[in-house]
XYZ file of C-alpha atoms in Angstrom:
84
model
C 87.317 55.914 73.827
C 84.923 53.840 71.044
C 86.604 50.926 69.641
C 85.433 48.974 66.593
C 87.376 45.897 67.915
C 84.901 43.597 69.968
C 88.026 42.286 71.880
C 88.477 45.578 73.115
C 85.147 46.598 74.567
C 82.698 45.406 77.005
C 79.356 45.910 78.988
C 78.793 45.621 82.392
C 75.521 46.437 84.276
C 75.888 48.852 86.863
C 72.890 49.342 89.598
C 72.943 52.471 91.450
C 71.175 52.285 94.715
C 69.703 56.285 95.862
C 69.960 55.889 99.747
C 68.170 59.246 100.706
C 65.876 61.456 98.439
C 64.296 64.201 100.589
C 61.620 65.484 98.496
C 59.324 66.433 101.480
C 59.998 68.426 104.126
C 58.923 67.740 107.599
C 55.472 69.156 108.627
C 53.387 69.183 111.453
C 51.437 65.721 111.997
C 48.170 68.145 112.305
C 46.790 71.674 112.154
C 47.570 73.027 115.764
C 45.549 76.026 117.041
C 46.317 76.719 120.815
C 45.054 79.226 122.976
C 46.856 80.150 126.148
C 44.280 81.363 129.056
C 45.615 84.357 130.990
C 45.638 82.306 134.414
C 47.886 79.653 133.240
C 50.226 78.525 135.628
C 54.164 79.135 135.353
C 55.478 75.346 134.155
C 52.116 74.660 132.893
C 52.065 72.490 129.348
C 50.273 74.337 127.056
C 50.620 72.319 123.900
C 52.361 69.459 122.675
C 53.633 69.401 119.148
C 54.131 66.555 116.706
C 55.945 66.510 113.023
C 56.246 63.661 110.581
C 58.143 63.489 107.279
C 56.752 61.617 104.552
C 60.623 60.806 103.026
C 61.158 57.072 104.413
C 64.115 56.979 106.808
C 65.694 53.899 107.796
C 66.467 55.291 111.246
C 63.589 57.226 112.249
C 63.346 60.772 111.827
C 64.814 63.062 114.287
C 62.771 66.422 114.327
C 63.545 69.529 116.843
C 61.926 72.605 117.368
C 62.823 76.039 118.481
C 61.309 79.303 119.715
C 61.942 82.357 117.273
C 64.908 84.333 118.122
C 62.487 87.242 118.821
C 61.038 85.336 121.709
C 64.033 82.972 122.570
C 64.827 85.213 125.169
C 61.784 85.705 126.799
C 60.849 84.133 130.390
C 57.306 83.877 129.132
C 57.623 80.906 127.043
C 59.924 77.940 126.856
C 59.938 74.839 124.989
C 60.985 71.432 126.211
C 62.124 68.091 124.442
C 60.426 64.785 125.666
C 62.613 62.803 123.457
C 59.422 61.237 121.832
């Protein structure tokens, strides 16, 4: 409602703080090219992956990785979270 009477109107500054803007998708920390030798041992560490997110996070970023559904049920590869 617009009023021509100054006694019925006021101005108040309003500040809005945006806490989370996710305009950058997570990405691998570097380019990974992994090779597996045919004589690799069971349970042998093959590759360690790391991801980054260029968006600021006050609590730190949490990432999770998973195998593609078509290989998730295979016993040939496993994925282990090192909590780091």
